[in-house]
Coordinates of C-alpha atoms in Angstrom, one line a residue:
M1 CA -61.5 176.5 -94.7
T2 CA -64.3 176.4 -92.2
D3 CA -67.3 177.6 -94.3
R4 CA -68.4 174.0 -94.9
L5 CA -68.4 173.0 -91.3
D6 CA -71.3 170.9 -90.1
E7 CA -73.3 172.5 -87.3
S8 CA -72.4 169.5 -85.0
L9 CA -68.7 170.5 -85.1
E10 CA -67.5 173.1 -82.7
L11 CA -64.2 174.8 -83.5
L12 CA -62.1 175.1 -80.3
S13 CA -58.9 176.6 -81.6
S14 CA -57.3 177.5 -84.9
V15 CA -53.7 178.6 -85.7
V16 CA -51.9 179.2 -89.0
C17 CA -49.2 176.6 -89.6
F18 CA -47.0 176.3 -92.7
G19 CA -49.6 178.2 -94.7
G20 CA -52.4 175.9 -93.6
Q21 CA -54.6 175.6 -90.5
Q22 CA -54.0 173.6 -87.4
N23 CA -57.5 173.3 -85.8
Q24 CA -59.0 171.5 -82.9
Y25 CA -62.7 170.6 -82.8
Q26 CA -65.2 168.9 -80.6
H27 CA -68.5 167.1 -81.4
R28 CA -71.0 164.7 -80.0
S29 CA -70.3 161.2 -81.1
A30 CA -73.3 158.9 -81.5
V31 CA -71.0 155.9 -81.7
L32 CA -69.2 156.6 -78.4
D33 CA -72.1 158.3 -76.7
C34 CA -69.9 161.2 -75.4
T35 CA -68.4 164.5 -76.6
M36 CA -65.1 163.9 -78.4
Q37 CA -62.2 166.2 -79.3
F38 CA -60.0 165.8 -82.4
S39 CA -57.4 167.9 -84.3
V40 CA -57.1 168.5 -88.1
F41 CA -54.3 170.0 -90.1
L42 CA -55.6 171.4 -93.4
P43 CA -52.8 172.2 -95.8
P44 CA -52.9 175.4 -97.9
Q45 CA -54.0 173.4 -101.0
A46 CA -57.4 172.8 -99.2
E47 CA -58.2 176.4 -99.9
Q48 CA -58.4 175.5 -103.6
H49 CA -59.7 171.9 -103.7
P50 CA -60.4 168.9 -101.6
V51 CA -57.3 167.0 -100.4
P52 CA -56.7 163.4 -99.2
A53 CA -56.1 162.6 -95.5
L54 CA -53.8 160.7 -93.3
Y55 CA -55.4 159.5 -90.1
W56 CA -53.0 159.3 -87.2
L57 CA -53.8 157.1 -84.2
S58 CA -51.9 157.8 -81.0
G59 CA -50.8 155.6 -78.2
L60 CA -51.5 154.9 -74.6
T61 CA -52.2 158.0 -72.4
C62 CA -52.2 160.3 -75.4
T63 CA -54.8 162.7 -76.8
D64 CA -55.3 164.4 -80.1
Q65 CA -52.6 166.9 -79.2
N66 CA -49.5 164.8 -78.8
F67 CA -48.9 164.2 -82.5
A68 CA -50.0 167.7 -83.4
T69 CA -47.4 169.4 -81.1
K70 CA -44.5 166.9 -81.1
A71 CA -44.2 165.1 -84.5
G72 CA -43.4 168.1 -86.7
A73 CA -45.5 166.6 -89.5
Q74 CA -47.2 169.7 -90.7
R75 CA -44.3 171.1 -92.8
V76 CA -44.2 168.1 -95.1
A77 CA -48.0 167.7 -95.1
A78 CA -48.3 171.3 -96.3
E79 CA -45.8 170.6 -99.1
L80 CA -47.5 167.5 -100.2
G81 CA -51.1 168.8 -99.9
M82 CA -52.1 166.2 -97.3
A83 CA -54.6 166.7 -94.5
L84 CA -53.7 165.2 -91.1
I85 CA -56.6 163.8 -88.9
M86 CA -55.7 163.3 -85.2
P87 CA -58.5 161.6 -83.1
D88 CA -58.4 161.1 -79.4
T89 CA -57.4 157.6 -78.0
S90 CA -60.6 156.8 -76.1
P91 CA -64.0 158.1 -75.2
R92 CA -64.0 160.7 -72.4
G93 CA -66.3 162.7 -70.2
E94 CA -68.7 162.4 -67.4
G95 CA -70.3 158.9 -67.3
V96 CA -67.5 157.3 -69.4
P97 CA -66.1 154.4 -67.2
D98 CA -62.4 154.3 -66.3
D99 CA -60.1 151.8 -64.7
E100 CA -60.9 151.8 -61.0
A101 CA -57.2 152.0 -60.1
G102 CA -56.5 154.7 -62.7
A103 CA -54.2 152.5 -64.7
Y104 CA -52.6 154.0 -67.8
D105 CA -53.1 151.0 -70.0
F106 CA -56.8 150.5 -69.6
G107 CA -59.8 152.8 -69.6
L108 CA -59.4 156.5 -70.4
G109 CA -56.6 157.1 -72.9
A110 CA -56.4 153.4 -73.7
G111 CA -59.3 152.5 -76.0
F112 CA -57.2 150.1 -78.1
Y113 CA -59.3 150.8 -81.1
V114 CA -61.7 147.9 -80.5
N115 CA -65.5 147.7 -80.2
A116 CA -66.0 146.6 -76.6
T117 CA -68.5 143.9 -75.8
E118 CA -68.2 143.7 -72.0
V119 CA -70.1 145.7 -69.4
P120 CA -69.5 148.6 -68.6
W121 CA -67.3 149.3 -71.5
A122 CA -69.6 148.4 -74.4
T123 CA -71.7 151.5 -74.3
H124 CA -68.8 153.9 -74.9
Y125 CA -65.6 152.1 -75.9
R126 CA -66.3 151.6 -79.6
M127 CA -63.2 153.3 -81.1
Y128 CA -63.1 150.8 -84.0
D129 CA -66.4 152.1 -85.4
Y130 CA -65.5 155.7 -84.6
I131 CA -62.3 155.7 -86.5
L132 CA -63.5 153.4 -89.4
T133 CA -66.8 155.1 -90.1
E134 CA -68.2 157.9 -87.9
L135 CA -65.3 160.3 -88.0
P136 CA -64.4 160.0 -91.7
E137 CA -68.1 160.4 -92.7
L138 CA -68.4 163.5 -90.5
L139 CA -65.2 165.1 -91.8
E140 CA -65.6 164.2 -95.5
S141 CA -69.0 165.8 -95.4
A142 CA -67.9 169.0 -93.5
M143 CA -64.4 169.7 -94.8
P144 CA -62.5 169.9 -98.1
L145 CA -61.4 166.2 -98.0
T146 CA -61.5 163.6 -100.7
E147 CA -62.4 160.0 -99.9
L148 CA -58.8 158.9 -100.2
R149 CA -57.4 157.9 -96.8
A150 CA -54.2 156.5 -95.4
I151 CA -53.6 155.6 -91.8
S152 CA -50.7 155.5 -89.4
G153 CA -50.0 155.5 -85.7
H154 CA -47.7 154.8 -82.8
S155 CA -47.6 152.0 -80.2
M156 CA -51.3 151.3 -79.3
G157 CA -52.1 153.5 -82.3
G158 CA -49.8 151.6 -84.5
H159 CA -51.8 148.5 -83.6
G160 CA -55.0 150.3 -84.4
A161 CA -53.7 151.6 -87.8
L162 CA -52.4 148.2 -89.0
M163 CA -55.4 146.3 -87.7
L164 CA -58.0 148.7 -89.2
A165 CA -56.3 148.6 -92.6
L166 CA -55.9 144.9 -92.6
R167 CA -59.5 144.2 -91.7
N168 CA -61.0 146.6 -94.2
A169 CA -59.6 146.1 -97.7
G170 CA -59.8 149.3 -99.7
R171 CA -60.8 151.6 -96.9
F172 CA -57.2 152.9 -96.6
V173 CA -54.8 153.1 -99.5
S174 CA -51.8 152.5 -97.3
A175 CA -50.9 151.9 -93.6
S176 CA -47.8 152.6 -91.5
A177 CA -46.8 152.5 -87.9
F178 CA -44.1 153.4 -85.4
S179 CA -43.4 150.9 -82.6
P180 CA -46.8 149.1 -83.1
I181 CA -48.2 146.4 -80.8
V182 CA -48.4 143.9 -83.6
N183 CA -49.5 140.8 -81.6
P184 CA -51.7 142.0 -78.8
C185 CA -53.2 138.6 -78.1
E186 CA -49.7 137.6 -76.9
C187 CA -48.5 140.6 -74.9
P188 CA -49.4 142.0 -71.5
W189 CA -50.9 145.3 -72.7
G190 CA -53.1 143.5 -75.3
Q191 CA -54.2 140.7 -73.0
K192 CA -55.2 143.1 -70.3
A193 CA -57.2 145.3 -72.7
F194 CA -58.8 142.5 -74.7
S195 CA -59.9 140.5 -71.6
G196 CA -61.5 143.7 -70.2
Y197 CA -63.1 145.0 -73.3
L198 CA -63.8 141.8 -75.2
G199 CA -64.1 139.1 -72.5
S200 CA -62.5 135.8 -71.8
D201 CA -63.1 134.2 -75.3
E202 CA -59.6 134.6 -76.8
T203 CA -60.8 133.6 -80.2
S204 CA -62.7 136.9 -80.5
W205 CA -59.4 138.8 -79.8
K206 CA -57.8 137.6 -83.1
A207 CA -60.0 140.0 -85.1
Y208 CA -58.0 142.9 -83.6
D209 CA -54.6 141.3 -83.9
S210 CA -52.4 142.3 -86.9
V211 CA -50.3 139.1 -86.8
E212 CA -53.4 137.0 -86.6
L213 CA -55.0 138.9 -89.5
I214 CA -52.0 138.4 -91.7
R215 CA -51.8 134.7 -90.8
S216 CA -55.5 134.4 -91.7
G217 CA -54.9 135.8 -95.2
A218 CA -55.6 139.6 -95.0
T219 CA -55.6 141.4 -98.3
P220 CA -52.2 143.0 -98.8
L221 CA -51.8 146.7 -99.0
P222 CA -48.7 149.0 -98.9
L223 CA -47.4 148.8 -95.4
L224 CA -44.4 150.4 -93.7
V225 CA -43.3 149.9 -90.1
D226 CA -40.4 151.5 -88.2
Q227 CA -39.2 150.1 -84.9
G228 CA -36.4 151.4 -82.7
T229 CA -33.9 148.9 -81.4
A230 CA -33.5 150.7 -78.1
D231 CA -37.3 150.6 -77.4
N232 CA -37.7 149.2 -73.9
F233 CA -41.1 147.8 -74.8
L234 CA -39.8 145.9 -77.8
D235 CA -39.4 142.4 -76.4
E236 CA -42.3 142.1 -74.0
Q237 CA -45.0 144.2 -75.6
L238 CA -44.3 145.0 -79.3
K239 CA -42.8 141.7 -80.7
T240 CA -41.9 143.1 -84.1
D241 CA -40.2 139.8 -85.2
R242 CA -43.6 138.1 -85.1
L243 CA -44.9 140.5 -87.7
I244 CA -41.9 139.9 -89.9
T245 CA -42.4 136.1 -89.6
A246 CA -46.1 136.3 -90.4
C247 CA -45.4 138.4 -93.5
E248 CA -42.7 136.0 -94.7
V249 CA -44.8 132.9 -94.1
M250 CA -47.8 134.5 -95.9
N251 CA -45.8 136.2 -98.7
F252 CA -47.3 139.5 -97.5
S253 CA -45.1 142.3 -98.8
A254 CA -44.2 144.9 -96.2
E255 CA -41.3 147.2 -95.4
I256 CA -40.4 146.6 -91.7
R257 CA -37.3 148.6 -90.6
Y258 CA -35.4 148.3 -87.4
Q259 CA -33.8 151.7 -86.6
P260 CA -30.7 151.3 -84.5
G261 CA -30.5 153.3 -81.2
Y262 CA -34.1 154.8 -81.4
D263 CA -36.5 154.4 -78.5
H264 CA -40.3 154.6 -78.1
S265 CA -40.6 158.4 -77.8
Y266 CA -41.7 161.2 -80.1
Y267 CA -38.1 161.9 -80.9
F268 CA -38.2 158.7 -82.8
I269 CA -41.4 159.6 -84.6
A270 CA -40.1 163.1 -85.4
S271 CA -37.0 161.6 -86.9
F272 CA -38.8 159.4 -89.5
I273 CA -42.3 161.0 -89.9
E274 CA -41.2 162.7 -93.2
S275 CA -40.5 159.3 -94.8
H276 CA -43.9 158.0 -93.7
L277 CA -45.7 161.0 -95.1
R278 CA -43.9 160.6 -98.4
F279 CA -44.7 156.9 -98.4
H280 CA -48.4 157.6 -98.0
A281 CA -48.3 160.5 -100.5
K282 CA -47.3 158.1 -103.3
H283 CA -50.4 156.0 -102.6
L284 CA -52.7 159.0 -102.2
G285 CA -51.7 160.2 -105.6
L286 CA -49.8 163.2 -104.3
R287 CA -46.3 162.3 -105.5

């Protein structure tokens, strides 16, 4: 599965998993101006022909490894013939700025999938362009992947997945999220990140806000959201009801499910990841 690899990709580790390969790579990102790591699960079908991919965006403090080791997604992905692409959550490395106080919700591990415009963040914190363009172009030229893509994520990554899909009609065939930050313009996590990365002009924030994008007439696509009712971030940070209201007002079809008793953890993700993979498989032409 590695004979097509671009010379700019360095394979860091590789293990056999459900008949496929769970690999970790690093490369020099021109968009982020730093060295980035990411993980890829290639199902066994990739030995025979190119396969479509699901991009998974992780949440605050995470790296490319959280989903790979905790979600249990590879079994179903191997059955379906779906690649899993797991990027990091922010630029990293020497010279990449971080929050001076070492906060978990800004700086390293907290890129929020935006293109920063403010100093000193603008040079490196361009995760929007990295996920939308640079990483797919690199992988689709170097690995047995088709140009069919779906996208999903958790918390901050759920925000990124929904927002990227809503802003770029046709780029992803479907989108889903667990516990997403759906209205970051109106919650403490989003307000802190957006004011730091994008500046004080709140009108510019709306381009990265899923509720605002739907209110503004975003092109519909297949969309699935799961939210646990025991999630301690639900009321202050996640505000799922605002997404439901926006979809109802705009007649935007989406399946948004409250799951009783589930929290914000990877136990929640592991419990429902199979239904998300099968949801995306239908739109990727796999089932």
